CSV table of C-alpha atoms in Angstrom, one decimal:
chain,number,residue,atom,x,y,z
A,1,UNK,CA,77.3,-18.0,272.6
A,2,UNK,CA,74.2,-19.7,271.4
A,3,UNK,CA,75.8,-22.4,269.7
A,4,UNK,CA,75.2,-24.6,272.6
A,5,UNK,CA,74.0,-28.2,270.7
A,6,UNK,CA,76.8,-28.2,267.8
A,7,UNK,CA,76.1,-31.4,264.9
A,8,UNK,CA,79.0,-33.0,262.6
A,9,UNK,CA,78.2,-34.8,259.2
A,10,UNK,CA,81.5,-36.8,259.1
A,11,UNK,CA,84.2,-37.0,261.8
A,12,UNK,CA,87.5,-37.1,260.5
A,13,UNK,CA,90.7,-35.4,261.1
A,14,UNK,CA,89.5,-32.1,260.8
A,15,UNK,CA,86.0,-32.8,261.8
A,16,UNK,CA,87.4,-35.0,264.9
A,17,UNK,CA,89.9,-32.1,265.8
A,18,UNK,CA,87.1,-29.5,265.4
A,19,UNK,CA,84.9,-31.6,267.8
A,20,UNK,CA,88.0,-32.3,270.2
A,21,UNK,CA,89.0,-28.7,270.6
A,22,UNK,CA,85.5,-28.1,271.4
A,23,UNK,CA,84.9,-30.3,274.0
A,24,UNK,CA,88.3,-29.4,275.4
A,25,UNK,CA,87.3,-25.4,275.9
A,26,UNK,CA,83.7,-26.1,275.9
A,27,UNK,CA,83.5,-29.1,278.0
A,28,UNK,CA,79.4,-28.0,278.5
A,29,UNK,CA,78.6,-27.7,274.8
A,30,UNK,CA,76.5,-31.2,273.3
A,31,UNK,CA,78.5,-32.3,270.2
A,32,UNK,CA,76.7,-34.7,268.3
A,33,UNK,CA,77.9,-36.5,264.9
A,34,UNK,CA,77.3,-39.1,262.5
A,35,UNK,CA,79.7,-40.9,260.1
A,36,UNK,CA,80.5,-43.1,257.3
A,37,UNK,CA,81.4,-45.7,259.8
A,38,UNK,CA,79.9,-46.6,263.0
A,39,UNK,CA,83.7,-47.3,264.8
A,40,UNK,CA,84.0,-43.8,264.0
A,41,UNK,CA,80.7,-42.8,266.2
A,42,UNK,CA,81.8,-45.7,268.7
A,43,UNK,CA,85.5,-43.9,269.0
A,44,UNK,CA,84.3,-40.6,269.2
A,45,UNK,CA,81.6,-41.5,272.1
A,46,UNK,CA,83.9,-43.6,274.2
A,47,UNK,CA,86.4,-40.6,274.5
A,48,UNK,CA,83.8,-38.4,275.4
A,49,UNK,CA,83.9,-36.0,272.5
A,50,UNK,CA,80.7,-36.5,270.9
A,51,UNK,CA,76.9,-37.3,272.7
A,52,UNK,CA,75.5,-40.0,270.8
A,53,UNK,CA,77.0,-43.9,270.9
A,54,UNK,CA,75.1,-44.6,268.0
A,55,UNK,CA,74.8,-43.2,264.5
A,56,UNK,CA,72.3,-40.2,263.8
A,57,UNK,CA,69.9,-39.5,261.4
A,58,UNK,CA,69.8,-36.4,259.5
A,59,UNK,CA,66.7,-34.8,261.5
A,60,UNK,CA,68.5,-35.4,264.5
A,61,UNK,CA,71.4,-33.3,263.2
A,62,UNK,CA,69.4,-30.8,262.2
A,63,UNK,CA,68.2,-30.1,265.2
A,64,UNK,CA,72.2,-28.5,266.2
A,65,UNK,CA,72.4,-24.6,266.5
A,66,UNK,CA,75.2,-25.1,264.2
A,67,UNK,CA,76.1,-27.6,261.9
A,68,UNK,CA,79.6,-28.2,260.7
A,69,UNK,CA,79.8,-30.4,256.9
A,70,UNK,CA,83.3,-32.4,257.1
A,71,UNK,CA,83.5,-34.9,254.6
A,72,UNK,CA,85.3,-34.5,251.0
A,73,UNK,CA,83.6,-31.3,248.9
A,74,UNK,CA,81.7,-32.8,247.0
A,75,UNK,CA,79.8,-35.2,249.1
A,76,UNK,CA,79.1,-31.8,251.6
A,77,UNK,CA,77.3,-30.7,248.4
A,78,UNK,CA,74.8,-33.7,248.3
A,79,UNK,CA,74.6,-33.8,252.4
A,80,UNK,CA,73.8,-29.9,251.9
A,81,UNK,CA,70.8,-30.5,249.8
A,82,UNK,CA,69.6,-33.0,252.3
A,83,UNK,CA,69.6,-31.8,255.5
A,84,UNK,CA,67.9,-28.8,254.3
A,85,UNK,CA,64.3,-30.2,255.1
A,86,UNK,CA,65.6,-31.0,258.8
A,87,UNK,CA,67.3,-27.3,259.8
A,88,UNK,CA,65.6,-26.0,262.6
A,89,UNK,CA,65.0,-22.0,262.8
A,90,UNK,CA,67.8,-20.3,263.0
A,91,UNK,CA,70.3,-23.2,262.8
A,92,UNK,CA,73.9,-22.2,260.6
A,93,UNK,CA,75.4,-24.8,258.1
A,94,UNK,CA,78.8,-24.6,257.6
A,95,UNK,CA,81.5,-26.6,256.0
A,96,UNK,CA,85.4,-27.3,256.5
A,97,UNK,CA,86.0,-27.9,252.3
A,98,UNK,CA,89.1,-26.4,251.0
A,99,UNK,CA,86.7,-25.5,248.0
A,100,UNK,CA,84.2,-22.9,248.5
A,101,UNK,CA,82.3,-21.5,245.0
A,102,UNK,CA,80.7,-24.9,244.5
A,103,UNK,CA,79.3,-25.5,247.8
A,104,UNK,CA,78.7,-21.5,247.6
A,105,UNK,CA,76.3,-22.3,244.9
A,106,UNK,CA,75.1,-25.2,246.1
A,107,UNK,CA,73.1,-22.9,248.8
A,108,UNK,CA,72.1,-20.7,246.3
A,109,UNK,CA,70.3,-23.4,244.7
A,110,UNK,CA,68.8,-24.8,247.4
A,111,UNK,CA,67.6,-21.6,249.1
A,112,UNK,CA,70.1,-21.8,252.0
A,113,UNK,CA,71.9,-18.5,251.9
A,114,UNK,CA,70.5,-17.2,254.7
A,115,UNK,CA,72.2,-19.8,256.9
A,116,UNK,CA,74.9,-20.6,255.6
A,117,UNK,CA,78.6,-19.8,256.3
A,118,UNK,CA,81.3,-21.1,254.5
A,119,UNK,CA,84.6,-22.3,256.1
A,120,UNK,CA,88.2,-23.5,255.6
A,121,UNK,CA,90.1,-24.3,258.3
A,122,UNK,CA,93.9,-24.5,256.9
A,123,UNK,CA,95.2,-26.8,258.5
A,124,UNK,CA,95.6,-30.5,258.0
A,125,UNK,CA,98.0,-33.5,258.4
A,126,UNK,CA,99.3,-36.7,255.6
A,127,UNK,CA,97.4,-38.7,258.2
A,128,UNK,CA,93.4,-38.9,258.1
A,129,UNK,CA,90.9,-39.9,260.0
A,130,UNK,CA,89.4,-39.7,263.4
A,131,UNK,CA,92.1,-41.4,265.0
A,132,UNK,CA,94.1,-39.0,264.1
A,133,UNK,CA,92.5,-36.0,264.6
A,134,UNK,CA,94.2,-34.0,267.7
A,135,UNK,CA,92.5,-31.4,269.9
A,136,UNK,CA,95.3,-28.4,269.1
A,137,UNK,CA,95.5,-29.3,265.4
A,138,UNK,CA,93.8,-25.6,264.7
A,139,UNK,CA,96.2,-23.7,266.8
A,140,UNK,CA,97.6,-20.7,264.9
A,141,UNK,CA,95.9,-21.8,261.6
A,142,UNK,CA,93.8,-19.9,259.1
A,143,UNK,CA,90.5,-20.2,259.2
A,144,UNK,CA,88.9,-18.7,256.5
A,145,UNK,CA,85.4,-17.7,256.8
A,146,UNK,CA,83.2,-17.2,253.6
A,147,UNK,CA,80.1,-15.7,254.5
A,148,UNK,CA,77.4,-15.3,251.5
A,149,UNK,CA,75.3,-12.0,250.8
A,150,UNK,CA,72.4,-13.0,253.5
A,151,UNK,CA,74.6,-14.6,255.9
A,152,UNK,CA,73.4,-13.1,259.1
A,153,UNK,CA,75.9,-10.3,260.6
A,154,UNK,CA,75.6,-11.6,264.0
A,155,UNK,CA,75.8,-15.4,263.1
A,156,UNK,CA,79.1,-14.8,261.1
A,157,UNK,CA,80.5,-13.0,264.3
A,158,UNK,CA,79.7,-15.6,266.2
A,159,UNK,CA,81.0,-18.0,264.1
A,160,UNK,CA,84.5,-15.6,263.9
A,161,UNK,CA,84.4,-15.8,267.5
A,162,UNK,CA,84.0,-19.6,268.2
A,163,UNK,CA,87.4,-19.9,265.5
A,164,UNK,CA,88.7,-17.6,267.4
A,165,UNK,CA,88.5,-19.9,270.8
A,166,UNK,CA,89.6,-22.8,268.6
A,167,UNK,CA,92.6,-21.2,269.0
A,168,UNK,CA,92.4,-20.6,264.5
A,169,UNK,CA,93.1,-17.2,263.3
A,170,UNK,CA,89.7,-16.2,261.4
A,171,UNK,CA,90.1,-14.5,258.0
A,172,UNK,CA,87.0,-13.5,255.8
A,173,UNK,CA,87.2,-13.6,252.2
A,174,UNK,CA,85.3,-14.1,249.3
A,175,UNK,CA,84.2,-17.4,247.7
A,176,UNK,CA,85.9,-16.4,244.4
A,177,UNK,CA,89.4,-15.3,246.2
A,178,UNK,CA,89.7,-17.7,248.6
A,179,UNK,CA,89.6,-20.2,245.5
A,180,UNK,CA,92.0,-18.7,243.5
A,181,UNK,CA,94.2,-18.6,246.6
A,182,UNK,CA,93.9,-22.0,247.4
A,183,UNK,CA,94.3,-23.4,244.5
A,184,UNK,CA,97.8,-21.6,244.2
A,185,UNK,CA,99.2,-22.1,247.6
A,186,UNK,CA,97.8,-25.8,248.6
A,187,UNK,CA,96.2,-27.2,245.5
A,188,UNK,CA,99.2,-27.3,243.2
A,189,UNK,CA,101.4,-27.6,245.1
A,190,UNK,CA,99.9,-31.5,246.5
A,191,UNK,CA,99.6,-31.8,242.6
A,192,UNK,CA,103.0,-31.1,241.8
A,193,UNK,CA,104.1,-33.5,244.6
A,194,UNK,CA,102.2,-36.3,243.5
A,195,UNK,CA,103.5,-35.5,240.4
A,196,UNK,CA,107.2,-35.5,241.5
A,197,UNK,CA,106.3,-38.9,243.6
A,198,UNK,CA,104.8,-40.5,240.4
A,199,UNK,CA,108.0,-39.9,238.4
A,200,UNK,CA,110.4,-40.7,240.9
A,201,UNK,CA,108.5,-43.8,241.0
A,202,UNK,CA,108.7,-44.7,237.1
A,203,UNK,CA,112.4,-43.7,236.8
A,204,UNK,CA,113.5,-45.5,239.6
A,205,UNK,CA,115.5,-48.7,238.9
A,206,UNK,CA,114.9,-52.6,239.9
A,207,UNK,CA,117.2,-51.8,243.0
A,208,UNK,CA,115.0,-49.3,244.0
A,209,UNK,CA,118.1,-46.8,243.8
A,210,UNK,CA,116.4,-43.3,243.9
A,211,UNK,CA,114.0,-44.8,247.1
A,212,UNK,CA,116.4,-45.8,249.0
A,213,UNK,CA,118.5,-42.4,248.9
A,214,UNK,CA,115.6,-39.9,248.6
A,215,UNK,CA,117.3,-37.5,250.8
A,216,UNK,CA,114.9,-34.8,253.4
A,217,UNK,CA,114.7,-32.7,250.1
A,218,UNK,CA,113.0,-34.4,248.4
A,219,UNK,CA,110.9,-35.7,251.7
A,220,UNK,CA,110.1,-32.4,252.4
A,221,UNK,CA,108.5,-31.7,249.2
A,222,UNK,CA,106.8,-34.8,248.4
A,223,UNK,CA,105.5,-35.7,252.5
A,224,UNK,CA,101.5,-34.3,251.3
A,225,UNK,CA,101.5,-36.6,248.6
A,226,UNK,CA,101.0,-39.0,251.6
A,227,UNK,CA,97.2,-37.4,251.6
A,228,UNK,CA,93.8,-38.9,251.1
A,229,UNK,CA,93.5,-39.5,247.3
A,230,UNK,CA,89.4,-39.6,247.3
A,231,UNK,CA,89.9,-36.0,249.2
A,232,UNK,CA,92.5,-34.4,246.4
A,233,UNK,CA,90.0,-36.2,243.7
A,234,UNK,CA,87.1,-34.2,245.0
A,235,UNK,CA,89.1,-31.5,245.1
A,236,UNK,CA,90.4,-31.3,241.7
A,237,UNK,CA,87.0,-32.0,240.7
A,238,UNK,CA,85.4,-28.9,242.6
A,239,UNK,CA,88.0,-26.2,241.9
A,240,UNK,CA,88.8,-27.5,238.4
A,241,UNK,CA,88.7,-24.0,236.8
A,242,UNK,CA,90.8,-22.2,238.6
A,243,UNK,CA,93.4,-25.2,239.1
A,244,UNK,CA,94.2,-25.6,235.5
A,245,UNK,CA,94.4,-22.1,235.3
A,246,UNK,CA,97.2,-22.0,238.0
A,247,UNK,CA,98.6,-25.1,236.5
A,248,UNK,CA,98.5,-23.5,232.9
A,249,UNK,CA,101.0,-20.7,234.9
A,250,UNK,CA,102.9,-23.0,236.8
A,251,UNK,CA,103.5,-24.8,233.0
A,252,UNK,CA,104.8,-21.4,231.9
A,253,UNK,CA,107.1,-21.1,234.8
A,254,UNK,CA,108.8,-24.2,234.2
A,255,UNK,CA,108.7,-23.6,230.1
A,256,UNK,CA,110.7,-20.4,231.2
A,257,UNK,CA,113.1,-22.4,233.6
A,258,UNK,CA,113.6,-24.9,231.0
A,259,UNK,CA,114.8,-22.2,228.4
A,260,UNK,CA,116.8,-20.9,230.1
A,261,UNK,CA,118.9,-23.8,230.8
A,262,UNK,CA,118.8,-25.3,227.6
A,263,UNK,CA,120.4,-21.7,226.7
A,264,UNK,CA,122.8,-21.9,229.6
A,265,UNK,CA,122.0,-18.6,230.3
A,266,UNK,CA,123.4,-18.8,234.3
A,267,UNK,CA,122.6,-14.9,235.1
A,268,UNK,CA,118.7,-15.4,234.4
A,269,UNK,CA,119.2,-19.3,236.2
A,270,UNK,CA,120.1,-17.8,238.8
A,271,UNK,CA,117.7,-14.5,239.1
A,272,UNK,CA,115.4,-17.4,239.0
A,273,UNK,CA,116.3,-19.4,242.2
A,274,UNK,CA,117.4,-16.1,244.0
A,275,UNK,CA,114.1,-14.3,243.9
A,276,UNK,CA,112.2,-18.0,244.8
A,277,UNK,CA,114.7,-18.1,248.1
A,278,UNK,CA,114.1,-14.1,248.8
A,279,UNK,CA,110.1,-14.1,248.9
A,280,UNK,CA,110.6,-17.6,250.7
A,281,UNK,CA,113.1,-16.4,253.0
A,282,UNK,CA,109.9,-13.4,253.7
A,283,UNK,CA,107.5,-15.6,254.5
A,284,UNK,CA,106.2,-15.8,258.2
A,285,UNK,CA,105.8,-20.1,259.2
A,286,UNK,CA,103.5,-19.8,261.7
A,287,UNK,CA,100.4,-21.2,261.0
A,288,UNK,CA,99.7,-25.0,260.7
A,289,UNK,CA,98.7,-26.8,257.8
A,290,UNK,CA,100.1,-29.9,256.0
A,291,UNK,CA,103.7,-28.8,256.1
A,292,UNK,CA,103.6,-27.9,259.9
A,293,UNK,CA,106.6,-26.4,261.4
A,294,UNK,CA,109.2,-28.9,262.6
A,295,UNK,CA,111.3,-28.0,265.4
A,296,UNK,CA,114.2,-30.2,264.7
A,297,UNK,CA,117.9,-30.2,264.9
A,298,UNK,CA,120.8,-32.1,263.4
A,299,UNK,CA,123.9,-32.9,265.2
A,300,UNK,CA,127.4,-34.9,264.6
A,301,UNK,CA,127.6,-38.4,266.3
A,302,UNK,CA,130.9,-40.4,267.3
A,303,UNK,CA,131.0,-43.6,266.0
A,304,UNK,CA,130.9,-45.4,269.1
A,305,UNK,CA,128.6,-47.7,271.1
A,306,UNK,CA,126.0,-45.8,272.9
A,307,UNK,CA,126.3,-42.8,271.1
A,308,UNK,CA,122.8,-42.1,270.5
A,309,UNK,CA,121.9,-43.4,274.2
A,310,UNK,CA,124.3,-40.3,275.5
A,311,UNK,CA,122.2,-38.0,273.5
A,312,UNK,CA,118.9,-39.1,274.9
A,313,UNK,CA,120.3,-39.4,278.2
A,314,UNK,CA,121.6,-35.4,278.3
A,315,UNK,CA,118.1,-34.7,277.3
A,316,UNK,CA,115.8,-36.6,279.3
A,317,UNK,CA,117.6,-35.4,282.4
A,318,UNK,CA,117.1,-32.3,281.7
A,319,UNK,CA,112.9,-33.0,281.2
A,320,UNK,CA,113.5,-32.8,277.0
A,321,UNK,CA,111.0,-35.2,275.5
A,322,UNK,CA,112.5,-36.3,271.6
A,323,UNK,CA,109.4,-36.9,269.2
A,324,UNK,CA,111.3,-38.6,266.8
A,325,UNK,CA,114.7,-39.5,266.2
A,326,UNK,CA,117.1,-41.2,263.1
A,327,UNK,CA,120.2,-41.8,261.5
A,328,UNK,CA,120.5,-39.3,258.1
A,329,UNK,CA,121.7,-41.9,255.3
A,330,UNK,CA,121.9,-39.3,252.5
A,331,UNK,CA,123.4,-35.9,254.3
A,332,UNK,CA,123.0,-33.9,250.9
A,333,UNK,CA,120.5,-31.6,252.0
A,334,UNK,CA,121.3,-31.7,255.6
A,335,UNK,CA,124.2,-31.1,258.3
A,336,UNK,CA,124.7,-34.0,261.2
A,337,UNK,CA,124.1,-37.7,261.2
A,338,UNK,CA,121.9,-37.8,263.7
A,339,UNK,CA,118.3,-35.8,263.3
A,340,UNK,CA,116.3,-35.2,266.4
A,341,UNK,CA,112.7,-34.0,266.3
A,342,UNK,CA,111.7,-31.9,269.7
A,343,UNK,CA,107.7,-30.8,270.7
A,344,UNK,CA,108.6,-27.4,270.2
A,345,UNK,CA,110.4,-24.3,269.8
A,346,UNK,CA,111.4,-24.1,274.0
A,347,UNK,CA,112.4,-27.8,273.5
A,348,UNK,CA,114.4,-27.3,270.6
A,349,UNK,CA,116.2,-24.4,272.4
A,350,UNK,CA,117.5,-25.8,275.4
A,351,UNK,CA,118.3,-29.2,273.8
A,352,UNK,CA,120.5,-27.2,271.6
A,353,UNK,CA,122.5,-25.2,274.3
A,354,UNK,CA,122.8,-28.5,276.2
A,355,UNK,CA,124.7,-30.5,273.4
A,356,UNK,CA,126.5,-27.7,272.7
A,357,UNK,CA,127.5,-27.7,276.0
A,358,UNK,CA,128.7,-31.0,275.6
A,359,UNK,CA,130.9,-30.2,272.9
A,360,UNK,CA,128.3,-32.2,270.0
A,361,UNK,CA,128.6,-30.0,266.7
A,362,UNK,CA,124.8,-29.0,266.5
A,363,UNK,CA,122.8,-27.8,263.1
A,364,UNK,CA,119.5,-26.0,263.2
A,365,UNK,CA,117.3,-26.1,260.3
């Protein structure tokens, strides 16, 4: 692979957890970055991910074999335009944006076709930041690649190839389709949840009535809300066309919803939320991204002293590590009291058997 000296304009979550993985299967390669804030650089240096303790200029990260842009869209499109005087022969740009025609156009502007790739990697977390970037946060996620017309054949193999080891599950698309995707399958749907948030928000009461019983429902559907706002800003400002498209759909969707229960019209109420749960009920969870799978189970709880001590006990005897625990206040959209979150699916399994074993009444999502 001759992406041996690999450069990072911005190093957050998925930036950081690019450069992390990298190191951690590459542990040879030279990662080198530069960043809005210097305790960013500092972090990333005294962890050993990146080379460089101090920040970089542009001609210095223009001098990488590959080049990865990972700050919000828009701001990859000015950094595009000025690292192009400091690209060395035969260097590839590419970029982590969840929006790809701009930046797409961007280097067809400035004369950069021939080296560069696009990229989304679909994965991502509430939390941002370098801090919180993780060296497995790619595992079993897209990553769409968006070559352009003069991308080199062998570059975007090689590019396919190093997702591939990031332990991502490379897809090529189009500019054009992977916006219109995108902007139906994560774009609106982190509107709509900000949207939801926002009017929960101005209906609630002075007792704060509908925060304090938001049940995992509602949660569930509103947790990306929790994202960067300058990051969903440039992104509603990038893919603007084809998101109030989608929205203009999504608008006649719930026109159509709303009709029908005005006319109480239950057959066509409920055609409506049975073909939502049967293509749900056909998708395949097992890629990352912002709602990552949670391997978690519910269970009934005496009302006794120590209770939740038992629990933890059973399991961390048996080598079960609990990543989060809590008491369920509103049950409406759950089974059990108690919720316990487990690292994953082989946790979740045994820790099942074993309270089941011990006679606990166990739910699983």
């Amino acid at each position: 692979m001759s992406f041996d000296k690999i450069g990072f304009i911005g190093l957050g979550l998925i930036g950081g957890s690019i450069a992390k993985t990298l190191k951690r299967i590459y542990p040879e390669k030279r990662l080198y970055a530069t960043s809005r804030h210097l305790s960013t650089v500092t972090e990333a240096y005294d962890d050993h991910t990146i080379e460089n303790s101090t920040q970089l200029s542009l001609a210095e990260i223009g001098s990488c074999d590959l080049i990865f842009l990972c700050t919000p869209v828009q701001q990859n499109l000015q950094y595009l335009k000025e690292i192009k005087p400091y690209l060395k022969e035969g260097a590839i740009l590419t970029d982590v944006g969840s929006v790809k025609s701009d930046i797409h156009a961007a280097a067809a502007k400035e004369g950069l076709t021939h080296c560069f790739i696009g990229g989304h990697p679909m994965t991502g977390s509430e939390k941002t930041g370098y801090a919180n970037a993780t060296a497995y946060l790619l595992e079993n996620a897209y990553y769409i690649i968006t070559p352009t017309e003069k991308s080199p054949a062998d570059k975007v193999t090689e590019l396919t190839e190093l997702v591939r080891a990031l332990g991502a599950i490379p897809l090529v698309l189009d500019a054009q389709a992977h916006d219109h995707a995108t902007a139906t399958i994560s774009h609106l749907p982190h509107i709509v949840a900000a949207s939801l948030v926002n009017l929960v928000a101005q209906q609630d009461d002075e007792q704060e009535t509908m925060k304090t019983i938001a049940a995992g429902g509602f949660r569930d559907i509103t947790r990306i809300a929790s994202s960067s706002a300058v990051m969903w800003e440039s992104i509603c400002l990038s893919n603007r066309a084809q998101i109030l498209e989608i929205m203009d759909r999504f608008g006649d969707q719930l026109a159509n919803i709303r009709a029908e229960i005005a006319n109480a019209d239950g057959s066509s109420i409920n055609g409506f939320f049975q073909s939502a749960k049967d293509y749900r009920d056909s998708l395949t969870i097992s890629s990352s991204g912002p709602l990552k799978k949670v391997f978690e189970l519910y269970c009934d709880l005496i009302d006794e002293a120590g209770g939740i001590a038992t629990i933890a006990t059973i399991l961390a005897s048996n080598n079960i590590s609990i990543k989060n625990i809590g008491i369920i206040h509103n049950r409406e959209f759950e089974d059990g009291v108690l919720r316990l979150e487990l690292y994953d699916g082989d946790s979740l399994k045994k820790s099942v058997d074993l309270l089941r074993k011990y006679h606990y009444t166990v739910y699983e999502r």
